[in-house]
Amino acid sequence: MPIGFIVPPGGYTAVGPPESPVDWLAYLHGKLTNQLPDLLRYSRYYEGEHQRLAFSQDRFRHEFRDVFADWQDNFCGLIIDSAAERMTVEGFRLPDAPGIDSDARDIWQRNSLDVLSNAVHVDAMVQGRAYVLVWRGDDGEPSVEPVSAENMVVQYKPGSRTELEAAARFFMDDWGRQWVTLWTADYVYETKLGQTEWEKGTKKPNELGVVPVVPFHNRTRLTGKPASDLVNVIPIQDAINKTVSDALTASEFCAWPQRYVTGLEIVQDAHGTPVEPFKVAVDKLLQAEDPQAKFGQFEAASLSNYCDLVNLLIQHLSSVSKTPSHFFLVNAGSAPSGESIISAEAGLVAKVRERMRHFGESWEKVLRLCFAIQGDRRSKAYAMETVWRDPEYRTEAQHIDALLKLHQLNVPEEQLWSDAGYTPSQISTFREMRKQDAKAAAEVQALGPQPEQAAPGANAPSEATAARMASKAPPGNSGNVNRKNNENKGPMRRNSAPPRKGERRGRTAERRTDR
């Protein structure tokens, strides 16, 4: 925590950008101190530690502080987690290489980012920003370290929304020792462990030539600061807390019939305090000797009004945060169908995809810095793409059916495996398993019976037989009669012209005369 750090008297008050490392630290520390209260407030609401019993009545706080001290009806965590759990980085893809880049995946796994990346996404959505520091580790390999916005602050170059001019980290460990580091494009300035005087730091060149810090900003705009997803949620959450607190108070004092008696003399003790005339219980009977006494009761207070108001506030909460209403269990007891769930989650999926677009660009910068530390040409791979797991939940049958239809469009199988939700490690295993299957199939085929092959020229026909086979006409459609007629025709008859119509009639007439 930066609270308690020693700042130069008066802080940084000069006009224009800081020039010395101490001036940079003073300026950035003041910037961090100004935004720290909001960051801590958002964290408390996410964790459910926000203003417990703040809206309850005095009597409620006095009577039930011990009973409801740990009570909370918090939806802020649900709103953040429902989006964060759908954002999973599968790997990184380069246009000139098929599949997931194995070197990028190795860097990702070596720095445990398959787990820590989720913490970065959650912090960015809760506090509006989070940071990732990339530097050379002790083993010479890239070291990637996520840092909370409570300990780090950055400054962009004038007029730029992507290039950093400086970044500083203020951290105090569990033993109360301060860690202060300043990065610029030219140098790295850090104080010794536990050093409280920033003027006694050490300065060394920045081997990367850029500030090795990557911001993860949530809901970024061209102007203004990045915003938390809880900005518009907190007022509604406070209203829900107020309503539920009143409902608990009413349930304690007004949720059962109140009995009364009239015409009965009020008895007081020695101090003038009225004495309760009856001890009401299940096995007690109320009676009075005065014939003017009358007993009665008031109806119990209904809590349905509180329930209706809470449901209305939850609907507003669902609309503002784009969280489906069935996440809040306000479906009147009926579970929604599969198609209804897909339709209801359209807004949440759209919000998640928008966060993926911004967070994915930041992760690509992180990987490019890692390749720059390794001296790899991929440090300039600006066409790199972050591969995310599909954020839309569907039934297994719907998902597989869609993949089979994509297969008919000649989509590569490896891409279909990725769309099916398999990790890059599983896909690599699939490739090796297919190679083993193909090898086993070839071995089985080699062990089976093989067709006999005759020696070249062993059964070749003679020249006369071959000529006769070549001159033989193919069978016609009329059977053996047409085939025999075709064989009996000589070459002259086949080549002669057909008889004229008159000649044919004459021959027919001659045959008739002879008869």
Coordinates of C-alpha atoms in Angstrom, one line a residue:
M1 CA 0.0 0.0 0.0
P2 CA 1.4 3.4 -0.9
I3 CA -0.1 5.0 2.3
G4 CA 2.7 6.1 4.6
F5 CA 5.3 6.7 1.9
I6 CA 7.6 9.6 2.4
V7 CA 6.9 12.3 -0.3
P8 CA 9.1 15.3 -0.8
P9 CA 7.7 18.4 0.9
G10 CA 5.0 20.0 -1.2
G11 CA 5.0 17.1 -3.6
Y12 CA 5.5 17.9 -7.3
T13 CA 4.2 21.4 -8.1
A14 CA 6.3 22.3 -11.1
V15 CA 4.8 23.3 -14.4
G16 CA 5.4 20.9 -17.3
P17 CA 6.6 17.2 -17.3
P18 CA 9.0 16.0 -14.5
E19 CA 12.6 16.0 -15.4
S20 CA 14.3 14.1 -12.6
P21 CA 13.4 10.6 -11.3
V22 CA 12.4 12.0 -7.9
D23 CA 10.1 14.5 -9.6
W24 CA 8.5 11.6 -11.5
L25 CA 8.0 9.6 -8.4
A26 CA 6.4 12.5 -6.6
Y27 CA 4.1 13.3 -9.4
L28 CA 3.0 9.6 -10.0
H29 CA 2.6 9.0 -6.2
G30 CA 0.3 12.0 -6.0
K31 CA -1.7 10.6 -8.9
L32 CA -2.0 7.2 -7.3
T33 CA -3.0 8.7 -4.0
N34 CA -5.9 10.6 -5.6
Q35 CA -7.4 7.5 -7.2
L36 CA -6.8 5.1 -4.4
P37 CA -10.0 5.8 -2.4
D38 CA -12.2 4.9 -5.4
L39 CA -10.1 1.7 -6.0
L40 CA -10.6 0.5 -2.4
R41 CA -14.3 1.3 -2.5
Y42 CA -14.9 -0.8 -5.6
S43 CA -12.9 -3.6 -4.0
R44 CA -15.0 -3.5 -0.8
Y45 CA -18.2 -3.8 -2.8
Y46 CA -16.9 -6.7 -4.9
E47 CA -15.9 -8.5 -1.7
G48 CA -19.2 -7.7 0.0
E49 CA -17.6 -5.6 2.8
H50 CA -19.5 -2.4 2.0
Q51 CA -21.2 -0.5 4.7
R52 CA -22.8 -3.3 6.6
L53 CA -26.0 -2.2 8.4
A54 CA -25.4 1.3 7.2
F55 CA -29.1 1.8 6.2
S56 CA -30.7 0.0 9.1
Q57 CA -32.6 1.7 11.9
D58 CA -31.0 2.5 15.2
R59 CA -33.1 -0.1 17.0
F60 CA -32.2 -2.7 14.4
R61 CA -28.5 -2.0 14.8
H62 CA -28.7 -2.1 18.6
E63 CA -30.8 -5.3 18.9
F64 CA -29.4 -7.4 16.0
R65 CA -25.8 -6.3 15.6
D66 CA -24.5 -9.6 16.8
V67 CA -27.0 -11.6 14.8
F68 CA -26.6 -9.9 11.4
A69 CA -23.0 -8.6 11.8
D70 CA -21.9 -10.8 8.9
W71 CA -25.0 -10.6 6.9
Q72 CA -24.7 -9.3 3.3
D73 CA -26.9 -9.5 0.2
N74 CA -24.3 -8.6 -2.3
F75 CA -24.7 -8.9 -6.1
C76 CA -21.6 -7.0 -7.1
G77 CA -19.4 -10.1 -7.0
L78 CA -22.0 -12.0 -9.1
I79 CA -22.0 -9.3 -11.8
I80 CA -18.2 -9.3 -12.1
D81 CA -17.8 -13.1 -11.9
S82 CA -20.5 -13.9 -14.4
A83 CA -18.5 -12.0 -17.1
A84 CA -15.0 -12.9 -15.9
E85 CA -15.6 -16.7 -15.9
R86 CA -16.3 -16.6 -19.6
M87 CA -13.0 -14.9 -20.5
T88 CA -10.3 -17.6 -21.0
V89 CA -7.3 -17.2 -23.1
E90 CA -6.5 -20.3 -25.1
G91 CA -3.3 -19.0 -26.9
F92 CA -2.0 -16.7 -29.6
R93 CA -2.1 -17.1 -33.3
L94 CA 0.2 -15.6 -36.0
P95 CA -1.1 -15.2 -39.6
D96 CA 2.0 -16.8 -41.2
A97 CA 1.9 -19.9 -38.9
P98 CA -0.9 -22.5 -38.6
G99 CA -2.5 -23.2 -35.2
I100 CA -1.5 -21.8 -31.8
D101 CA 2.0 -20.4 -31.5
S102 CA 3.9 -22.9 -29.3
D103 CA 6.6 -20.4 -28.1
A104 CA 3.9 -17.9 -26.9
R105 CA 2.1 -20.7 -25.2
D106 CA 5.3 -21.8 -23.4
I107 CA 5.8 -18.2 -22.1
W108 CA 2.2 -18.2 -21.0
Q109 CA 2.5 -21.4 -19.1
R110 CA 5.9 -20.7 -17.6
N111 CA 4.6 -17.5 -16.0
S112 CA 1.4 -19.2 -14.7
L113 CA -0.8 -16.8 -16.7
D114 CA -3.5 -19.4 -17.3
V115 CA -4.4 -18.7 -13.7
L116 CA -3.2 -15.1 -13.1
S117 CA -4.8 -13.8 -16.3
N118 CA -8.2 -14.3 -14.7
A119 CA -7.1 -12.1 -11.7
V120 CA -6.1 -9.4 -14.2
H121 CA -9.5 -9.5 -15.9
V122 CA -11.3 -9.4 -12.5
D123 CA -9.2 -6.5 -11.2
A124 CA -9.6 -4.5 -14.4
M125 CA -13.4 -4.9 -14.3
V126 CA -13.7 -4.2 -10.6
Q127 CA -11.3 -1.2 -10.3
G128 CA -11.3 -0.1 -13.9
R129 CA -7.7 -0.9 -14.5
A130 CA -4.9 -3.4 -13.9
Y131 CA -1.3 -3.7 -15.0
V132 CA 1.2 -6.3 -16.2
L133 CA 4.9 -5.8 -15.8
V134 CA 7.3 -7.6 -18.3
W135 CA 11.0 -7.8 -17.5
R136 CA 13.9 -10.1 -17.8
G137 CA 14.0 -12.7 -15.1
D138 CA 17.0 -14.1 -13.2
D139 CA 17.2 -17.0 -15.7
G140 CA 17.2 -14.6 -18.7
E141 CA 13.7 -15.6 -19.7
P142 CA 10.8 -13.1 -19.8
S143 CA 9.1 -12.6 -16.5
V144 CA 5.4 -11.5 -16.5
E145 CA 4.0 -10.2 -13.3
P146 CA 0.4 -8.9 -12.8
V147 CA 0.3 -5.8 -10.6
S148 CA -2.8 -4.2 -8.9
A149 CA -3.8 -0.7 -9.7
E150 CA -3.5 0.0 -5.9
N151 CA 0.3 -0.3 -6.3
M152 CA 1.1 1.0 -9.8
V153 CA 0.3 4.1 -11.9
V154 CA 1.2 5.1 -15.4
Q155 CA 1.5 8.3 -17.5
Y156 CA 0.8 8.4 -21.2
K157 CA 2.7 10.5 -23.6
P158 CA 1.0 13.8 -24.5
G159 CA -1.7 13.2 -27.1
S160 CA -1.3 9.4 -27.1
R161 CA -3.6 6.7 -25.9
T162 CA -1.2 3.8 -26.4
E163 CA 2.3 4.9 -25.7
L164 CA 3.5 5.3 -22.1
E165 CA 5.9 7.9 -21.0
A166 CA 6.5 6.6 -17.5
A167 CA 5.3 4.1 -14.9
A168 CA 5.9 3.7 -11.2
R169 CA 5.3 0.9 -8.7
F170 CA 4.9 1.7 -5.0
F171 CA 4.8 -1.4 -2.8
M172 CA 5.2 -2.2 0.9
D173 CA 5.8 -5.8 1.8
D174 CA 4.7 -7.6 5.0
W175 CA 7.7 -6.5 6.9
G176 CA 7.0 -2.8 6.3
R177 CA 9.8 -2.3 3.7
Q178 CA 9.2 -0.1 0.8
W179 CA 9.7 -1.0 -2.8
V180 CA 9.8 1.9 -5.3
T181 CA 10.6 1.5 -9.0
L182 CA 10.3 4.0 -11.9
W183 CA 10.4 3.0 -15.6
T184 CA 10.8 5.3 -18.5
A185 CA 11.8 4.6 -22.1
D186 CA 15.4 5.6 -21.3
Y187 CA 16.1 4.3 -17.8
V188 CA 15.0 2.3 -14.8
Y189 CA 15.2 4.0 -11.4
E190 CA 14.7 2.1 -8.1
T191 CA 15.5 2.6 -4.4
K192 CA 17.2 0.1 -2.2
L193 CA 15.0 -2.3 -0.2
G194 CA 13.5 -0.4 2.7
Q195 CA 15.0 3.0 1.6
T196 CA 12.6 5.8 2.5
E197 CA 14.6 8.6 0.8
W198 CA 13.9 8.5 -3.0
E199 CA 16.9 10.6 -3.8
K200 CA 19.2 7.7 -2.9
G201 CA 18.0 5.4 -5.6
T202 CA 20.0 3.8 -8.4
K203 CA 19.6 4.5 -12.1
K204 CA 20.4 2.1 -15.0
P205 CA 19.6 2.0 -18.7
N206 CA 16.3 0.5 -20.0
E207 CA 17.4 -2.3 -22.3
L208 CA 14.0 -2.6 -24.0
G209 CA 13.7 1.1 -24.9
V210 CA 10.1 1.2 -23.9
V211 CA 8.2 1.3 -20.7
P212 CA 7.7 -2.5 -19.9
V213 CA 4.2 -2.0 -18.4
V214 CA 1.0 -2.9 -20.1
P215 CA -2.3 -1.4 -18.8
F216 CA -5.5 -3.3 -18.9
H217 CA -8.2 -0.6 -19.0
N218 CA -11.9 -1.4 -18.6
R219 CA -14.6 0.5 -20.6
T220 CA -12.0 2.8 -22.2
R221 CA -13.1 6.0 -23.9
L222 CA -11.3 8.7 -25.9
T223 CA -11.6 11.1 -23.0
G224 CA -11.9 10.5 -19.3
K225 CA -10.6 7.7 -17.1
P226 CA -11.3 3.9 -17.4
A227 CA -14.4 3.0 -15.4
S228 CA -15.3 0.1 -13.2
D229 CA -18.2 -2.1 -14.0
L230 CA -19.6 -1.3 -10.6
V231 CA -20.0 2.4 -11.1
N232 CA -23.7 2.2 -12.0
V233 CA -24.3 -0.9 -9.9
I234 CA -23.4 0.5 -6.5
P235 CA -26.3 2.9 -6.1
I236 CA -28.8 0.1 -6.8
Q237 CA -26.9 -2.2 -4.5
D238 CA -27.3 0.3 -1.7
A239 CA -31.0 0.6 -2.3
I240 CA -31.3 -3.2 -2.1
N241 CA -29.5 -3.2 1.2
K242 CA -31.8 -0.5 2.6
T243 CA -34.9 -2.4 1.5
V244 CA -33.8 -5.8 2.8
S245 CA -32.7 -4.2 6.1
D246 CA -36.2 -2.7 6.6
A247 CA -37.7 -6.0 5.7
L248 CA -35.6 -7.8 8.4
T249 CA -36.7 -5.1 11.0
A250 CA -40.4 -5.6 10.1
S251 CA -40.1 -9.3 10.3
E252 CA -38.8 -9.0 13.8
F253 CA -41.4 -6.6 15.2
C254 CA -44.4 -6.7 12.9
A255 CA -44.5 -10.1 11.2
W256 CA -47.0 -11.6 13.7
P257 CA -50.4 -10.4 15.1
Q258 CA -50.1 -7.8 17.8
R259 CA -52.5 -8.2 20.7
Y260 CA -54.1 -5.4 22.7
V261 CA -56.4 -5.0 25.7
T262 CA -58.6 -2.0 26.6
G263 CA -60.5 -1.1 29.8
L264 CA -57.7 -2.6 32.0
E265 CA -56.0 -0.6 34.7
I266 CA -52.4 0.1 34.0
V267 CA -50.2 -1.0 36.8
Q268 CA -46.9 0.7 37.5
D269 CA -43.8 -0.2 39.5
A270 CA -42.1 1.8 42.1
H271 CA -40.3 3.9 39.5
G272 CA -43.5 4.7 37.6
T273 CA -42.8 2.3 34.7
P274 CA -45.8 0.4 33.4
V275 CA -45.7 -3.3 34.2
E276 CA -46.6 -5.8 31.5
P277 CA -49.9 -7.3 32.5
F278 CA -49.7 -10.7 30.7
K279 CA -47.0 -13.2 29.6
V280 CA -48.3 -14.3 26.3
A281 CA -47.5 -17.9 25.3
V282 CA -49.0 -20.9 23.5
D283 CA -50.2 -22.4 26.8
K284 CA -51.4 -19.2 28.4
L285 CA -55.0 -17.9 28.6
L286 CA -55.6 -14.1 28.8
Q287 CA -58.3 -13.1 31.3
A288 CA -59.4 -10.0 33.2
E289 CA -61.8 -9.4 36.1
D290 CA -63.0 -6.1 34.9
P291 CA -66.1 -6.6 32.7
Q292 CA -65.1 -3.5 30.7
A293 CA -61.9 -5.1 29.5
K294 CA -61.8 -6.1 25.8
F295 CA -59.2 -8.1 24.0
G296 CA -58.2 -7.9 20.3
Q297 CA -55.3 -8.1 17.9
F298 CA -53.8 -6.3 14.9
E299 CA -53.1 -8.1 11.7
A300 CA -49.5 -9.1 11.0
A301 CA -47.6 -6.8 8.7
S302 CA -47.1 -8.1 5.1
L303 CA -43.6 -8.4 3.8
S304 CA -44.7 -8.8 0.2
N305 CA -44.2 -5.0 -0.5
Y306 CA -40.5 -5.4 0.4
C307 CA -40.2 -8.4 -1.9
D308 CA -41.8 -6.6 -4.8
L309 CA -39.5 -3.6 -4.3
V310 CA -36.4 -5.8 -4.1
N311 CA -37.4 -7.6 -7.3
L312 CA -37.9 -4.3 -9.1
L313 CA -34.5 -3.1 -8.0
I314 CA -32.9 -6.4 -9.2
Q315 CA -34.5 -6.0 -12.6
H316 CA -32.9 -2.6 -12.8
L317 CA -29.6 -4.1 -11.7
S318 CA -29.9 -6.8 -14.4
S319 CA -30.6 -4.2 -17.1
V320 CA -27.7 -1.9 -16.1
S321 CA -25.1 -4.6 -15.8
K322 CA -26.3 -6.7 -18.7
T323 CA -26.6 -9.7 -16.4
P324 CA -29.4 -12.2 -17.3
S325 CA -32.3 -12.0 -14.8
H326 CA -32.2 -15.8 -14.2
F327 CA -28.8 -15.3 -12.6
F328 CA -30.7 -13.5 -9.8
L329 CA -33.4 -16.2 -9.4
V330 CA -36.3 -13.9 -10.3
N331 CA -38.1 -16.3 -12.7
A332 CA -41.2 -16.8 -10.5
G333 CA -40.1 -20.4 -9.8
S334 CA -40.0 -21.6 -13.4
A335 CA -36.7 -22.5 -15.0
P336 CA -36.2 -20.9 -18.5
S337 CA -35.8 -23.2 -21.5
G338 CA -32.6 -23.6 -23.5
E339 CA -33.6 -21.2 -26.2
S340 CA -34.8 -18.6 -23.6
I341 CA -31.4 -18.8 -21.8
I342 CA -29.5 -18.2 -25.1
S343 CA -31.7 -15.2 -25.8
A344 CA -31.4 -13.8 -22.3
E345 CA -27.6 -14.1 -22.2
A346 CA -27.1 -12.2 -25.5
G347 CA -26.4 -9.0 -23.7
L348 CA -23.9 -10.6 -21.3
V349 CA -22.1 -12.4 -24.2
A350 CA -21.9 -9.1 -26.1
K351 CA -20.4 -7.4 -23.1
V352 CA -17.8 -10.2 -22.7
R353 CA -16.8 -10.0 -26.3
E354 CA -16.3 -6.2 -26.0
R355 CA -14.0 -6.8 -23.0
M356 CA -12.1 -9.5 -24.9
R357 CA -11.4 -7.1 -27.7
H358 CA -9.6 -4.6 -25.4
F359 CA -8.0 -7.2 -23.0
G360 CA -6.8 -9.2 -26.0
E361 CA -4.9 -6.3 -27.4
S362 CA -3.2 -5.8 -24.1
W363 CA -2.2 -9.5 -23.9
E364 CA -0.7 -9.2 -27.4
K365 CA 1.5 -6.3 -26.2
V366 CA 2.6 -8.4 -23.3
L367 CA 3.7 -11.2 -25.6
R368 CA 5.5 -8.8 -28.0
L369 CA 7.5 -7.5 -25.0
C370 CA 8.4 -11.1 -24.1
F371 CA 9.6 -11.8 -27.6
A372 CA 11.6 -8.5 -27.5
I373 CA 13.4 -9.7 -24.4
Q374 CA 14.3 -12.9 -26.2
G375 CA 15.5 -11.0 -29.3
D376 CA 12.8 -12.7 -31.4
R377 CA 11.5 -11.1 -34.6
R378 CA 8.0 -11.7 -33.4
S379 CA 8.4 -8.6 -31.1
K380 CA 7.1 -6.8 -34.2
A381 CA 4.2 -9.2 -34.9
Y382 CA 1.4 -6.6 -34.8
A383 CA -0.9 -9.0 -36.6
M384 CA -0.9 -11.4 -33.6
E385 CA -4.3 -12.5 -32.5
T386 CA -5.5 -13.6 -29.0
V387 CA -7.4 -16.9 -29.2
W388 CA -10.3 -16.9 -26.6
R389 CA -12.6 -19.7 -25.6
D390 CA -16.1 -19.3 -26.9
P391 CA -18.0 -17.2 -24.3
E392 CA -21.4 -18.5 -25.3
Y393 CA -22.8 -21.4 -23.4
R394 CA -24.7 -24.0 -25.6
T395 CA -25.9 -27.5 -25.2
E396 CA -23.4 -30.2 -26.3
A397 CA -25.8 -31.4 -29.0
Q398 CA -26.2 -27.9 -30.5
H399 CA -22.5 -27.3 -30.4
I400 CA -21.4 -30.5 -32.1
D401 CA -24.1 -30.2 -34.7
A402 CA -22.8 -26.7 -35.6
L403 CA -19.3 -28.0 -35.9
L404 CA -20.4 -30.9 -38.2
K405 CA -22.0 -28.3 -40.5
L406 CA -18.7 -26.3 -40.5
H407 CA -16.9 -29.5 -41.4
Q408 CA -19.0 -29.7 -44.5
L409 CA -17.7 -26.2 -45.5
N410 CA -14.1 -27.7 -45.4
V411 CA -13.1 -26.0 -42.2
P412 CA -9.9 -27.6 -41.0
E413 CA -10.3 -30.2 -38.3
E414 CA -7.8 -28.5 -36.0
Q415 CA -9.9 -25.3 -36.1
L416 CA -13.0 -27.4 -35.3
W417 CA -11.2 -28.9 -32.3
S418 CA -10.4 -25.5 -31.0
D419 CA -14.0 -24.3 -31.5
A420 CA -15.1 -27.4 -29.7
G421 CA -13.3 -26.2 -26.6
Y422 CA -10.2 -28.4 -26.6
T423 CA -7.0 -26.7 -25.3
P424 CA -3.9 -26.4 -27.4
S425 CA -2.3 -29.2 -25.3
Q426 CA -5.1 -31.5 -26.1
I427 CA -5.0 -30.6 -29.8
S428 CA -1.3 -31.4 -29.9
T429 CA -2.1 -34.8 -28.2
F430 CA -4.7 -35.4 -30.9
R431 CA -2.2 -34.9 -33.6
E432 CA 0.2 -37.5 -32.1
M433 CA -2.7 -39.9 -31.5
R434 CA -3.7 -39.6 -35.2
K435 CA -0.1 -40.4 -36.2
Q436 CA -0.1 -43.5 -34.0
D437 CA -3.5 -44.6 -35.4
A438 CA -2.2 -44.2 -39.0
K439 CA 1.0 -46.2 -38.1
A440 CA -1.0 -49.0 -36.5
A441 CA -3.4 -49.2 -39.4
A442 CA -0.4 -49.5 -41.8
E443 CA 1.1 -52.3 -39.7
V444 CA -2.2 -54.2 -39.6
Q445 CA -2.5 -54.0 -43.4
A446 CA 1.0 -55.3 -43.9
L447 CA 0.2 -58.4 -41.8
G448 CA -2.9 -59.3 -43.8
P449 CA -3.1 -61.4 -47.1
Q450 CA -1.8 -59.7 -50.2
P451 CA -3.3 -60.1 -53.7
E452 CA -1.3 -62.3 -56.1
Q453 CA 0.5 -60.5 -58.9
A454 CA 1.4 -62.3 -62.2
A455 CA 4.8 -62.0 -63.7
P456 CA 5.0 -59.4 -66.6
G457 CA 4.0 -61.1 -69.9
A458 CA 3.0 -64.4 -68.4
N459 CA -0.6 -64.4 -69.6
A460 CA -0.3 -62.1 -72.5
P461 CA -2.4 -63.2 -75.6
S462 CA -0.8 -63.9 -79.0
E463 CA -0.8 -61.4 -81.8
A464 CA -3.6 -63.2 -83.7
T465 CA -5.8 -63.5 -80.7
A466 CA -5.2 -59.9 -79.8
A467 CA -6.2 -58.8 -83.4
R468 CA -9.3 -60.9 -83.3
M469 CA -10.3 -59.5 -80.0
A470 CA -9.7 -55.9 -81.3
S471 CA -11.8 -56.5 -84.4
K472 CA -14.8 -58.0 -82.6
A473 CA -17.6 -55.5 -82.3
P474 CA -19.1 -54.8 -78.9
P475 CA -22.4 -56.4 -78.0
G476 CA -25.5 -54.5 -79.1
N477 CA -28.8 -54.0 -77.4
S478 CA -30.6 -56.7 -79.4
G479 CA -28.7 -59.7 -78.1
N480 CA -27.0 -62.5 -79.9
V481 CA -28.9 -62.1 -83.2
N482 CA -27.6 -58.6 -83.9
R483 CA -24.1 -59.7 -82.9
K484 CA -24.2 -62.6 -85.4
N485 CA -25.5 -60.4 -88.2
N486 CA -22.7 -58.0 -87.5
E487 CA -20.1 -60.7 -87.7
N488 CA -21.5 -62.1 -91.1
K489 CA -21.3 -58.8 -92.9
G490 CA -18.3 -58.5 -95.1
P491 CA -16.2 -55.5 -95.4
M492 CA -17.6 -54.6 -98.9
R493 CA -21.2 -54.8 -97.6
R494 CA -20.4 -52.7 -94.6
N495 CA -18.7 -50.1 -96.8
S496 CA -21.4 -50.1 -99.6
A497 CA -24.2 -47.6 -99.7
P498 CA -27.7 -48.7 -98.7
P499 CA -30.1 -49.7 -101.6
R500 CA -32.3 -47.2 -103.1
K501 CA -36.0 -47.2 -102.3
G502 CA -37.1 -48.1 -105.9
E503 CA -34.6 -51.0 -106.2
R504 CA -35.8 -52.5 -103.0
R505 CA -39.4 -52.5 -104.3
G506 CA -38.4 -54.0 -107.6
R507 CA -36.7 -57.0 -105.9
T508 CA -39.7 -57.5 -103.8
A509 CA -42.0 -57.5 -106.8
E510 CA -39.7 -60.0 -108.7
R511 CA -39.9 -62.5 -105.8
R512 CA -43.6 -62.3 -105.8
T513 CA -43.8 -62.9 -109.6
D514 CA -41.6 -66.0 -109.3
R515 CA -43.8 -67.4 -106.8

